[in-house]
Short mmCIF file of C-alpha atoms in Angstrom, two decimals:
data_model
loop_
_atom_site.label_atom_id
_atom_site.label_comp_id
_atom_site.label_asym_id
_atom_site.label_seq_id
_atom_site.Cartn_x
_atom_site.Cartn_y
_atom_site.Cartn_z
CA UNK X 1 103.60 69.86 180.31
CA UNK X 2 106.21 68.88 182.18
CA UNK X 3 107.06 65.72 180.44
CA UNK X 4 107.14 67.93 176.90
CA UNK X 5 109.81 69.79 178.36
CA UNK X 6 111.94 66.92 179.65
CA UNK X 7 112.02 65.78 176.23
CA UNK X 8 112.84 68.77 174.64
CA UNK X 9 115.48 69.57 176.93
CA UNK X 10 117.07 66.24 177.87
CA UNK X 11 119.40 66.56 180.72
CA UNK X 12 122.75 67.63 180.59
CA UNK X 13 125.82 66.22 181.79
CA UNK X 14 129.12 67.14 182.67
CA UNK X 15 130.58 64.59 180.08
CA UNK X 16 130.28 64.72 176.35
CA UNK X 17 127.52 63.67 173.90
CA UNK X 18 127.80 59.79 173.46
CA UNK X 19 127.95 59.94 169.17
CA UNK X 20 130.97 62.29 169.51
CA UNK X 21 132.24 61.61 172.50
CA UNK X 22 135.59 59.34 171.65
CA UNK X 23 136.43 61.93 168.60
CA UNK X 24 136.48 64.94 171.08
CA UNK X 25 138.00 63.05 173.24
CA UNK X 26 140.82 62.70 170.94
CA UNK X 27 140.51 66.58 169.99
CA UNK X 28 141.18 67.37 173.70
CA UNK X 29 144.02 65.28 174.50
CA UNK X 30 147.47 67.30 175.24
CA UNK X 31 150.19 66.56 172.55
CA UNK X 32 152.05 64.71 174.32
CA UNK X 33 149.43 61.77 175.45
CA UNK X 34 148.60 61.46 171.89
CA UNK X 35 152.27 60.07 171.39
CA UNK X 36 151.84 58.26 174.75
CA UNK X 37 148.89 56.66 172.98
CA UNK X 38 150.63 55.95 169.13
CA UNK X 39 153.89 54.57 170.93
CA UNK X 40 151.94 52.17 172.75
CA UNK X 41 150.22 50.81 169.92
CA UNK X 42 153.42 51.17 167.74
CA UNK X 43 154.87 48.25 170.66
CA UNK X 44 151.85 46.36 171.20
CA UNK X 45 152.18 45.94 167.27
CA UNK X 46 155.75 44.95 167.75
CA UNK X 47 155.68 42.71 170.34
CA UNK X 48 152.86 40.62 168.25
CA UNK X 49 155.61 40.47 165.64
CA UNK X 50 158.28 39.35 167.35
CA UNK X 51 156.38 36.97 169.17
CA UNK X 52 155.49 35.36 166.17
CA UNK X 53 156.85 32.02 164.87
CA UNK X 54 156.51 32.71 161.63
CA UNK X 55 158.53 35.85 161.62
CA UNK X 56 161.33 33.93 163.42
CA UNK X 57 161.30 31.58 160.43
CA UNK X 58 161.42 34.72 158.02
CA UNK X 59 164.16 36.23 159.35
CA UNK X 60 166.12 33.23 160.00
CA UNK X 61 165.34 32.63 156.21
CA UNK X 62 166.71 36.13 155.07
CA UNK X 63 169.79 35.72 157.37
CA UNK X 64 170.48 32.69 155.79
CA UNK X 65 169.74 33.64 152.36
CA UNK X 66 172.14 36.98 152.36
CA UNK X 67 174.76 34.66 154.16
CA UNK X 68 175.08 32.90 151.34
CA UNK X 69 174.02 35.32 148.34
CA UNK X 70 176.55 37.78 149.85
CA UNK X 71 174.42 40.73 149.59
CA UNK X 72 175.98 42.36 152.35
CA UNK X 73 173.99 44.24 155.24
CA UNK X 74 172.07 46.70 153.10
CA UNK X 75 169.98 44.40 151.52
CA UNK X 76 169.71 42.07 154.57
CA UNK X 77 168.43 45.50 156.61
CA UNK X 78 165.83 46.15 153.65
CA UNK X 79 164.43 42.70 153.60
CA UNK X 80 163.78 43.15 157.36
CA UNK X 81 162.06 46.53 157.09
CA UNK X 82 160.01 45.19 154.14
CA UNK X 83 159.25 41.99 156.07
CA UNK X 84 157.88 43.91 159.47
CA UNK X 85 156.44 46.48 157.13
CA UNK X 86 158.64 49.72 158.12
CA UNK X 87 157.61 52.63 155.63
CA UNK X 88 161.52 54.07 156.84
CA UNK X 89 163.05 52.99 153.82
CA UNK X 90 165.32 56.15 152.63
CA UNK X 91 165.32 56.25 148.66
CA UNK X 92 164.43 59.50 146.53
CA UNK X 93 161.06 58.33 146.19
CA UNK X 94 160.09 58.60 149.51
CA UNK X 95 158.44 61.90 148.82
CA UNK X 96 155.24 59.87 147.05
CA UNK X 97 154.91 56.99 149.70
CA UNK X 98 151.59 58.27 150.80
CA UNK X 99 150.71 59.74 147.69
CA UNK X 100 148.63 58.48 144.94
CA UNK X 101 150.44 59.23 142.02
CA UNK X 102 151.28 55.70 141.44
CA UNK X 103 150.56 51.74 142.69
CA UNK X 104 153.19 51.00 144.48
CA UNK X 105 154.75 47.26 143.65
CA UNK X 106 155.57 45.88 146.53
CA UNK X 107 152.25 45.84 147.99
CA UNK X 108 152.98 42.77 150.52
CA UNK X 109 153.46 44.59 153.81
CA UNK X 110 154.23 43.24 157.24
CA UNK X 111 152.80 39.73 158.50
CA UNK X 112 151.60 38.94 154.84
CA UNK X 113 154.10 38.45 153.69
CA UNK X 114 154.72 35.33 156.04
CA UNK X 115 152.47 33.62 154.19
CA UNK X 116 154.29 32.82 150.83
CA UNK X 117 156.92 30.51 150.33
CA UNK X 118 160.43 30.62 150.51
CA UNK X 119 161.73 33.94 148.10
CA UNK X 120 157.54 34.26 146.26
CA UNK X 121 158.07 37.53 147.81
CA UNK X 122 160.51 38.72 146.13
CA UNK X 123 159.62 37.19 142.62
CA UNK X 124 156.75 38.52 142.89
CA UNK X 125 158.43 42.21 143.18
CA UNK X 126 160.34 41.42 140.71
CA UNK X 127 158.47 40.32 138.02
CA UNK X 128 155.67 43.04 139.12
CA UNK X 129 158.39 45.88 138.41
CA UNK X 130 158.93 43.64 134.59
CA UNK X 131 155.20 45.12 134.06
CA UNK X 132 155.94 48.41 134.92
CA UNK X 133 158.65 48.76 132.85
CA UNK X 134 157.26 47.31 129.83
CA UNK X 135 154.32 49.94 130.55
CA UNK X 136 157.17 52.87 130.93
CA UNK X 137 158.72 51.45 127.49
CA UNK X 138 155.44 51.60 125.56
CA UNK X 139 155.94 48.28 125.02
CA UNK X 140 152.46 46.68 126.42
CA UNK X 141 149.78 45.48 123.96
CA UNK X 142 146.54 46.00 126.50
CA UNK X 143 145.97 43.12 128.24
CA UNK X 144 146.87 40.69 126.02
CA UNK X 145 150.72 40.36 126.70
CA UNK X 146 151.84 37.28 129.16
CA UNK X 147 154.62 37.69 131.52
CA UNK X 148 155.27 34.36 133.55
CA UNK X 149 158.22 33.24 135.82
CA UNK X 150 158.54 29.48 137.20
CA UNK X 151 158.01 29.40 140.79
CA UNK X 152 158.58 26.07 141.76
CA UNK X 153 160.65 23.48 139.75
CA UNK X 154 159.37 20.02 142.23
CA UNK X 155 155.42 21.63 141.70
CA UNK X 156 155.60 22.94 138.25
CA UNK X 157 153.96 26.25 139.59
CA UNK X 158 154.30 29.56 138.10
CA UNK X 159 153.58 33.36 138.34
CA UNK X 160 151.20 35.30 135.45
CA UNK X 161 149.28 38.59 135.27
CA UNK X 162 145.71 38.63 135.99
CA UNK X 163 143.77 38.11 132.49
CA UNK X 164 141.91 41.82 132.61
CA UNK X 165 144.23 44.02 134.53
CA UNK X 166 146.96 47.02 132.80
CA UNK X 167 150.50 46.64 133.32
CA UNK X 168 150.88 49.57 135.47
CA UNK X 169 148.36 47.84 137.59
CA UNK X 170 150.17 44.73 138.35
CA UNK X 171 151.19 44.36 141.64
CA UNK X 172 153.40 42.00 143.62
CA UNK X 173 150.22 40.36 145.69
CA UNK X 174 147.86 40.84 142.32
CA UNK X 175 149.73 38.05 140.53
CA UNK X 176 148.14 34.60 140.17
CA UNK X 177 149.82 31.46 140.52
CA UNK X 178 148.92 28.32 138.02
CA UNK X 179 150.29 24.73 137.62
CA UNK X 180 151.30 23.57 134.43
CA UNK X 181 148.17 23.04 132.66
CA UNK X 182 146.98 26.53 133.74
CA UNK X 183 144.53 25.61 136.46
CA UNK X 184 144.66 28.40 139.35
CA UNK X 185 146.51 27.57 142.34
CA UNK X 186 146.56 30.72 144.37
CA UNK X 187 144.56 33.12 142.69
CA UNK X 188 146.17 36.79 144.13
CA UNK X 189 144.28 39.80 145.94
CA UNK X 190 142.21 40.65 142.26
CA UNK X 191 138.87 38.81 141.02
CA UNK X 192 140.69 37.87 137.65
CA UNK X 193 141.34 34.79 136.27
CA UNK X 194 144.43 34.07 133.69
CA UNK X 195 144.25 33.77 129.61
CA UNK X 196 144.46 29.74 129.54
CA UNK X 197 144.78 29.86 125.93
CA UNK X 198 147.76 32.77 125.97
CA UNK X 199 149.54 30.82 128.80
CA UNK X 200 149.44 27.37 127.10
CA UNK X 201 152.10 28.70 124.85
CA UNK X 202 154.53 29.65 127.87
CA UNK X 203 153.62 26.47 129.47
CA UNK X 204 155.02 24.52 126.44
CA UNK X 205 158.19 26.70 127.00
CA UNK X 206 158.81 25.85 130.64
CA UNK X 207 157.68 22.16 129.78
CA UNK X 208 160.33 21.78 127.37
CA UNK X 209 163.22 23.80 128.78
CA UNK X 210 163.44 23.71 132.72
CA UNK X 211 166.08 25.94 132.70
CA UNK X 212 164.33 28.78 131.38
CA UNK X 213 162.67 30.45 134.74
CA UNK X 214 161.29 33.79 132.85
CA UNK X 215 158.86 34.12 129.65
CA UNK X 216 158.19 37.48 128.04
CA UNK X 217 155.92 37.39 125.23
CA UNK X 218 155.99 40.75 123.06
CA UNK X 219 155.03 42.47 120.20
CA UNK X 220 155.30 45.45 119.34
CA UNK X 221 155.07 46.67 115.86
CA UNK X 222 158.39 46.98 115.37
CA UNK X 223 158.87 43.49 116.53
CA UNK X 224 155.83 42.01 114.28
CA UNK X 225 157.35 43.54 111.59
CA UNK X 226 160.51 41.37 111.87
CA UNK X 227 158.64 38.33 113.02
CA UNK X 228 156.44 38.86 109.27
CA UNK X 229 159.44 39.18 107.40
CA UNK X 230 161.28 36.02 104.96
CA UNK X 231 164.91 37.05 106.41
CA UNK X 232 164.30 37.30 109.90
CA UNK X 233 166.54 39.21 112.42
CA UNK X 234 169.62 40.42 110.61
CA UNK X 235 172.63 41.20 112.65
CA UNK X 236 173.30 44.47 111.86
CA UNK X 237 173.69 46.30 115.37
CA UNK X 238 175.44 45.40 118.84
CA UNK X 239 171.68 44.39 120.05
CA UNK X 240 170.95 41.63 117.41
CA UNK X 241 174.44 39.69 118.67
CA UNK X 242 173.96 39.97 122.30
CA UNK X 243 170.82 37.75 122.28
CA UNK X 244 172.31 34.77 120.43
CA UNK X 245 171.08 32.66 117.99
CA UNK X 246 167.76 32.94 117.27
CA UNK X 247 164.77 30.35 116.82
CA UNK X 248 162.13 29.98 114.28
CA UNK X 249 158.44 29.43 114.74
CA UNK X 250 155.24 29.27 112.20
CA UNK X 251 152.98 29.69 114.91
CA UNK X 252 149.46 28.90 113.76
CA UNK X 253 147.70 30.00 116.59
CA UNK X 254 146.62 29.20 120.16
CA UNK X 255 148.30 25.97 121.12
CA UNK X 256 145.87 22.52 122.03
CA UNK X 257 147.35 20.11 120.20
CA UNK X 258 150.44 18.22 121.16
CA UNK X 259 152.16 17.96 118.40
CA UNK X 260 152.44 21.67 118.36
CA UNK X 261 153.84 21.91 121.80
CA UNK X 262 156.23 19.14 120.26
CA UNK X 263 157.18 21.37 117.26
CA UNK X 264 158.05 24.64 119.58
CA UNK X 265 160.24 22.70 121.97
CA UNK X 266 162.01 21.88 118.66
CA UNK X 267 162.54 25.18 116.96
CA UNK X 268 163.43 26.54 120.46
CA UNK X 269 166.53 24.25 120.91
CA UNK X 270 168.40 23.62 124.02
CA UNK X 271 169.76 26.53 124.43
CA UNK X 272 168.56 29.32 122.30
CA UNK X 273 166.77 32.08 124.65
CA UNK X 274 164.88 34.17 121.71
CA UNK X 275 162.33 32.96 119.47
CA UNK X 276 160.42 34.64 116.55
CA UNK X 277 156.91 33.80 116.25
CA UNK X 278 155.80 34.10 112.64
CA UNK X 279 153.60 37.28 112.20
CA UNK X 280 153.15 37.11 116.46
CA UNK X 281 156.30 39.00 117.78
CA UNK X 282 158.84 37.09 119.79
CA UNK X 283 159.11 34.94 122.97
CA UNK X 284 161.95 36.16 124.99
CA UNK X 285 163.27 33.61 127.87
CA UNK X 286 166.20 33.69 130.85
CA UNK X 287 167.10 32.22 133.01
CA UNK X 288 166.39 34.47 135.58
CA UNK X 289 163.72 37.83 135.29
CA UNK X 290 166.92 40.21 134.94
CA UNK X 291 167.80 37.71 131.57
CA UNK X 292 164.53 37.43 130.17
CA UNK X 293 164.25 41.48 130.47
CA UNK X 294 167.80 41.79 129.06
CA UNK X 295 167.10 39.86 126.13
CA UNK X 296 163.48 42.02 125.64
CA UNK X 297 165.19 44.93 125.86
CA UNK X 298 167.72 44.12 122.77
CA UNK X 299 165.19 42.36 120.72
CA UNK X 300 162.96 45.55 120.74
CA UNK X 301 165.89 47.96 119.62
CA UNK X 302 167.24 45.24 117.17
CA UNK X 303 164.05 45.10 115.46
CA UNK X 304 163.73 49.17 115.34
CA UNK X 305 167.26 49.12 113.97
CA UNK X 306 166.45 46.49 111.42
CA UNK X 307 163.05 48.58 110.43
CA UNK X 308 164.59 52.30 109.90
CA UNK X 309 167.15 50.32 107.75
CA UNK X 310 165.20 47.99 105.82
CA UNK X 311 163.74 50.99 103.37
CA UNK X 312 167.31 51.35 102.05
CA UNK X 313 167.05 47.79 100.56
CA UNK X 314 168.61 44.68 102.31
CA UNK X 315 171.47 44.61 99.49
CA UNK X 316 172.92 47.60 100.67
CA UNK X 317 173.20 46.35 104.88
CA UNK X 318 176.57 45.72 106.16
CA UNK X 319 176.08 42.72 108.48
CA UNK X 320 178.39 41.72 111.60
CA UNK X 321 181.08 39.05 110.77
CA UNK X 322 180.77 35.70 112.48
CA UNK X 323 183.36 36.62 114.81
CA UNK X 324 182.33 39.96 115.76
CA UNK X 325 178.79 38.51 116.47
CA UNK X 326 180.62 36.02 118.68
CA UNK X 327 182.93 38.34 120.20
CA UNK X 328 180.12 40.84 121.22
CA UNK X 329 177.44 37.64 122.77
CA UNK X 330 180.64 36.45 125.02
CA UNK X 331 181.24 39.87 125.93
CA UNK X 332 177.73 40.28 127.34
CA UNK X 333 178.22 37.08 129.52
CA UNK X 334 181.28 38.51 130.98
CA UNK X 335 181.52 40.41 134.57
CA UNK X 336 180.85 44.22 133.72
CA UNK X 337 183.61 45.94 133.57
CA UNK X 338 184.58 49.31 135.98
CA UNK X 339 182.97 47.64 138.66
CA UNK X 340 185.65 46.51 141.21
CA UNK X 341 184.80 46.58 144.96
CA UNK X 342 187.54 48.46 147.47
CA UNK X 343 188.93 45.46 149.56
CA UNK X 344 188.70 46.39 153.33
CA UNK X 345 191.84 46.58 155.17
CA UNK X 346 193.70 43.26 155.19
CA UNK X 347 191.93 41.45 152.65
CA UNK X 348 192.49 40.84 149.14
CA UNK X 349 191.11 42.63 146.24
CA UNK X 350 187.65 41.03 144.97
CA UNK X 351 188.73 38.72 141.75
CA UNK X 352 187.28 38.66 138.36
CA UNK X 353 185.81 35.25 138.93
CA UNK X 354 183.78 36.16 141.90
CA UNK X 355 182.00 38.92 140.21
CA UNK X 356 180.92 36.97 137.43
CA UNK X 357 179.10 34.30 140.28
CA UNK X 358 177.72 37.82 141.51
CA UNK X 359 176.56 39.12 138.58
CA UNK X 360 174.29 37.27 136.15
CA UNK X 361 173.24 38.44 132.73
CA UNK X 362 171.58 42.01 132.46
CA UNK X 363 171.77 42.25 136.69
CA UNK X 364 173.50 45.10 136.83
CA UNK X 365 171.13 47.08 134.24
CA UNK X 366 168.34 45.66 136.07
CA UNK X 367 169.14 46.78 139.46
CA UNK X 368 169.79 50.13 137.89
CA UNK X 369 166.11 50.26 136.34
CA UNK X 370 164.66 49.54 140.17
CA UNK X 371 166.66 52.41 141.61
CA UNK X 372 164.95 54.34 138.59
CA UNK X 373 161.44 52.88 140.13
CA UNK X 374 162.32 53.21 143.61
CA UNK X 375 163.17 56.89 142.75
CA UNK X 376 160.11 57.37 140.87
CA UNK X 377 157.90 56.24 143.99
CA UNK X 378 157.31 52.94 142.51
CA UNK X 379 158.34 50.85 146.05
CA UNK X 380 159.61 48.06 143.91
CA UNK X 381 160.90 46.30 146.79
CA UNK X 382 163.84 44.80 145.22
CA UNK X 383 166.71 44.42 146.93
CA UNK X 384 169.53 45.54 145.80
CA UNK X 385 173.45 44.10 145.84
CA UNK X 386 175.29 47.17 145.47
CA UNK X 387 172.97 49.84 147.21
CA UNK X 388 173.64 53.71 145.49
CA UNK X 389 174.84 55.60 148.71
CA UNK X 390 177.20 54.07 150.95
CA UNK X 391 176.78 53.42 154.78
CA UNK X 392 179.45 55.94 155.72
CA UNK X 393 180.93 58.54 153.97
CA UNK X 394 184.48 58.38 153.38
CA UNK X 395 186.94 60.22 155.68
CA UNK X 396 188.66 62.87 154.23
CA UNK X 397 192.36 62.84 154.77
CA UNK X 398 194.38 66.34 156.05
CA UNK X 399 197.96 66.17 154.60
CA UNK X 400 198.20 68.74 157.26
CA UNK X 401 198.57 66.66 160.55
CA UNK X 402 200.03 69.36 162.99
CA UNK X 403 199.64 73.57 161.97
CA UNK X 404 202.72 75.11 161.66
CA UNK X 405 202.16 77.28 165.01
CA UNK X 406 202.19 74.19 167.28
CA UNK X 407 205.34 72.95 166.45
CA UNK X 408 207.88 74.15 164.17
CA UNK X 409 210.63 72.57 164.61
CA UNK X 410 211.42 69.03 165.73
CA UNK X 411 214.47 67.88 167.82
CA UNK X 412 215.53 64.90 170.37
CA UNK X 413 215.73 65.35 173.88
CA UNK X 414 219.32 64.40 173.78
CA UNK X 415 220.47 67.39 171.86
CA UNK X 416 218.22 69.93 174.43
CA UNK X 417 222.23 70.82 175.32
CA UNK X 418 222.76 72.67 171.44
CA UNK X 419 220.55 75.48 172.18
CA UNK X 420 221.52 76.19 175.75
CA UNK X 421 225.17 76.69 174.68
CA UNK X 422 224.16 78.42 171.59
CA UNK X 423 225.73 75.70 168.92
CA UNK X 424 222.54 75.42 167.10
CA UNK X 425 223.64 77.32 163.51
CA UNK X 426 226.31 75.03 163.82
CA UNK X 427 224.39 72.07 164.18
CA UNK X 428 221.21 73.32 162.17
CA UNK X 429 223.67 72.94 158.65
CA UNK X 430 225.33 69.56 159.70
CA UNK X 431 224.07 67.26 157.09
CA UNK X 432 224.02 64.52 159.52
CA UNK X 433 222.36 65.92 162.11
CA UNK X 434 218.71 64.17 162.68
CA UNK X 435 216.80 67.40 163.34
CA UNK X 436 215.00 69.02 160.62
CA UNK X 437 212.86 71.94 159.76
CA UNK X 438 209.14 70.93 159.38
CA UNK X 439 207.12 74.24 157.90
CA UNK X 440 209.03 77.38 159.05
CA UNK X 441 212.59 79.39 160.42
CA UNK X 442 211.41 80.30 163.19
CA UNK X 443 212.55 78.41 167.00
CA UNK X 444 211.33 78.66 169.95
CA UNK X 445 213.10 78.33 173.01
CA UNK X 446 212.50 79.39 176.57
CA UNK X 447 214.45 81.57 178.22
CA UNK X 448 214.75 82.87 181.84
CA UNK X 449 215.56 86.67 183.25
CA UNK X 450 215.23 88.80 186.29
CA UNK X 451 212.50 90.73 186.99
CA UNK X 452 212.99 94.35 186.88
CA UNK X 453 211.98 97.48 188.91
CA UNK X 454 211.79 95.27 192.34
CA UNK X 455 214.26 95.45 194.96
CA UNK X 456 214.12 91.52 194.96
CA UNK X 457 213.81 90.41 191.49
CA UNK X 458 212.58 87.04 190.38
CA UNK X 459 213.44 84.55 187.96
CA UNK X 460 210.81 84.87 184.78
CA UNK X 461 210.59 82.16 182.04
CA UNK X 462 209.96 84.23 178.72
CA UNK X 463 209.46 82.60 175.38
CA UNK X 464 211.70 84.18 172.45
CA UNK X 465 211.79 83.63 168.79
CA UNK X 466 214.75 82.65 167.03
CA UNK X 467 214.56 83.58 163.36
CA UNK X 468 217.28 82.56 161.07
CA UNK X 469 218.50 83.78 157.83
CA UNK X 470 219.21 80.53 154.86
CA UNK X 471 221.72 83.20 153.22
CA UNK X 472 224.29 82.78 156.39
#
């Protein structure tokens, strides 16, 4: 009997039950050593950080990098937060970064980031945030579209979206990395492979043009609709001239053969960057991702043009001259416009030449789509040359240095004398004279008098105002 009641009453203790014992721990902790306890963790993570060799190499990397990109210490202070994985970046999207409203982009957080090469990182943001606009555009065609960017020009390796995966799922780590002949490299955080037989047509791109760095393949039905049609593009908007000349293809399919890789390196040329594909859409290239995107984004609303105007017959289209067309496509490679920097004191004002090294072609609307992401809750990740709010506010200047009441009238010391003889009228309208009024009349001038109603009356110092008349 008495062992049935020391098992149903096992003994008690003046601790806590074991299975709950570190959770109510927790619950009965003051405030205060629960920050005790986050801090310390917070440094213990920090100190394994900064005691890293690898992060020593990062951040001499990003130093160096922003040294010579000139990207100024904005961008060199986001590249550090990014790399140690602070969440204390400030943008208008900060309201959704522990929400799941959307995938954020730059999913590469803290020490993993140490293990890419030499700017992957942020390639891989950027062409990740490609995808998501193309989503935001409507422009996506399931999974079947191929984005790639070359990654390495001594390896031959290059960046493309998982073969299964939505655009707005892409993410910066998600993207798999291929040689030349499409064979997987690296391949990303997902269990998807890549669409060998989609990629073999980008891959005949990169192999015949090194400088192109950035493929887009689209096609859209607005876009199809041009690429299916005898005439082709016709300039007849802005958007049409801005790309350049375009290139031919009767593409027959996906690409195995040689020969056909032969044929698209010729109808590409040396240095067109848009392509039609016969009854396939339209290969768009750059140079760099902000390019290839620039020259998507004018394609697509050249082609929509060209569609709403094609039921009024081609007769009746007024196409661009030769020379506007020219005029327009050199204009685009220009530095923008309206966008001159305030020198700092002492220097020189920032010349035209300089801005167009800074700039490349479609980088300033790029950047502004990311602050569109970033402001969305998107976490892009890019960084950005010219952030949106400035480090400090300007000062506002006072034309109003001194208030009237402090001092209203300025004078030398030299001509104290005037006022204690009483020749100031006299002196106050003498042209020459170097004293001047500053806001008002009125003077005021010390003056000393007796005390009164003593039988020994003291000197007192009294201020009185002088007010004078302009009539006399």
């Amino acid at each position: 009997m008495a062992e049935t009641n020391e098992t149903e009453h096992p003994p008690q203790t003046n601790g806590l039950p074991e299975e709950n014992e570190e959770d109510d721990k927790s619950k009965m902790r003051p405030a205060d050593i629960d920050a005790d306890m986050r801090e310390m963790e917070r440094r213990k993570r920090v100190e394994m950080i900064m005691s890293s060799r690898l992060f020593r190499e990062e951040l001499e990397r990003i130093i160096e990098s922003q040294m010579k990109e000139g990207g100024g210490p904005a961008g060199l202070l986001q590249q550090i937060q990014d790399m140690v994985g602070g969440a204390g970046r400030l943008h208008a999207g900060a309201m959704f970064k522990n929400s799941n409203c959307v995938v954020p982009i730059n999913d590469i957080r803290g020490v993993e980031s140490m293990g890419y090469a030499k700017g992957e990182k942020i390639l891989r943001c950027k062409l990740a945030s490609v995808f998501r606009l193309m989503d935001l555009y409507g422009w996506t065609h399931g999974i079947n579209n191929n984005i790639t960017a070359r990654l390495s020009q001594e390896e031959e390796h290059f960046l493309v979206n998982p073969y299964g995966m939505m655009f707005h799922e892409v993410t910066a780590s998600s993207l798999v990395k291929v040689d030349m002949q499409g064979n997987i490299v690296e391949s990303g955080t997902t269990n998807f492979g890549v669409n060998a037989a989609g990629f073999q047509l980008h891959a005949a791109v990169h192999s015949a043009r090194p400088d192109i760095k950035c493929i887009i393949h689209i096609h859209t039905p607005s876009v199809l609709a041009v690429s299916s049609l005898k005439c082709g593009l016709l300039p007849v908007c802005q958007e049409s001239a801005v790309i350049g000349e375009i290139s031919q293809h009767a593409y027959l399919g996906p690409i195995s053969e040689p020969e056909e890789k032969d044929k698209i390196a010729r109808n590409l040329g040396p240095i067109n960057k848009v392509m039609f594909l016969t009854n396939y859409g339209a290969v768009c290239c750059g140079e760099t991702v902000e390019e290839a995107f620039f020259n998507v984004y004018n394609t697509v609303l050249a082609c929509e043009t060209q569609v709403k105007l094609m039921p009024l017959g081609v007769d009746n289209l007024l196409l661009l001259s030769e020379e506007s067309r020219k005029q327009m496509y050199d204009s685009a490679r220009k530095a923008p416009e309206g966008v001159a920097v305030l020198p700092a004191s002492g220097q020189l004002p920032q010349t035209i030449e300089k801005k167009e090294k800074r700039w490349r072609i479609g980088g300033m609307e790029f950047e502004a789509l990311m602050r569109m992401l970033d402001n969305a809750g998107f976490r892009t990740g890019y960084i950005y040359r010219t952030p949106l709010v400035k480090g400090e506010p300007p000062r506002p200047r006072n034309d109003v240095e001194v208030p009237p009441a402090v001092s209203s009238l300025g004078y030398l010391l030299e001509e104290e004398e005037m006022y204690k003889q009483g020749n100031w009228k006299k002196g106050f309208y003498n042209k020459n004279d170097r004293t001047r009024w500053l806001n008002s009349p009125n003077v005021y001038q010390k003056v000393e008098i007796l005390e009164t109603g003593t039988p020994d009356p003291k000197k007192i110092t009294k201020v009185e105002v002088m007010t004078f008349n302009n009539n006399n």
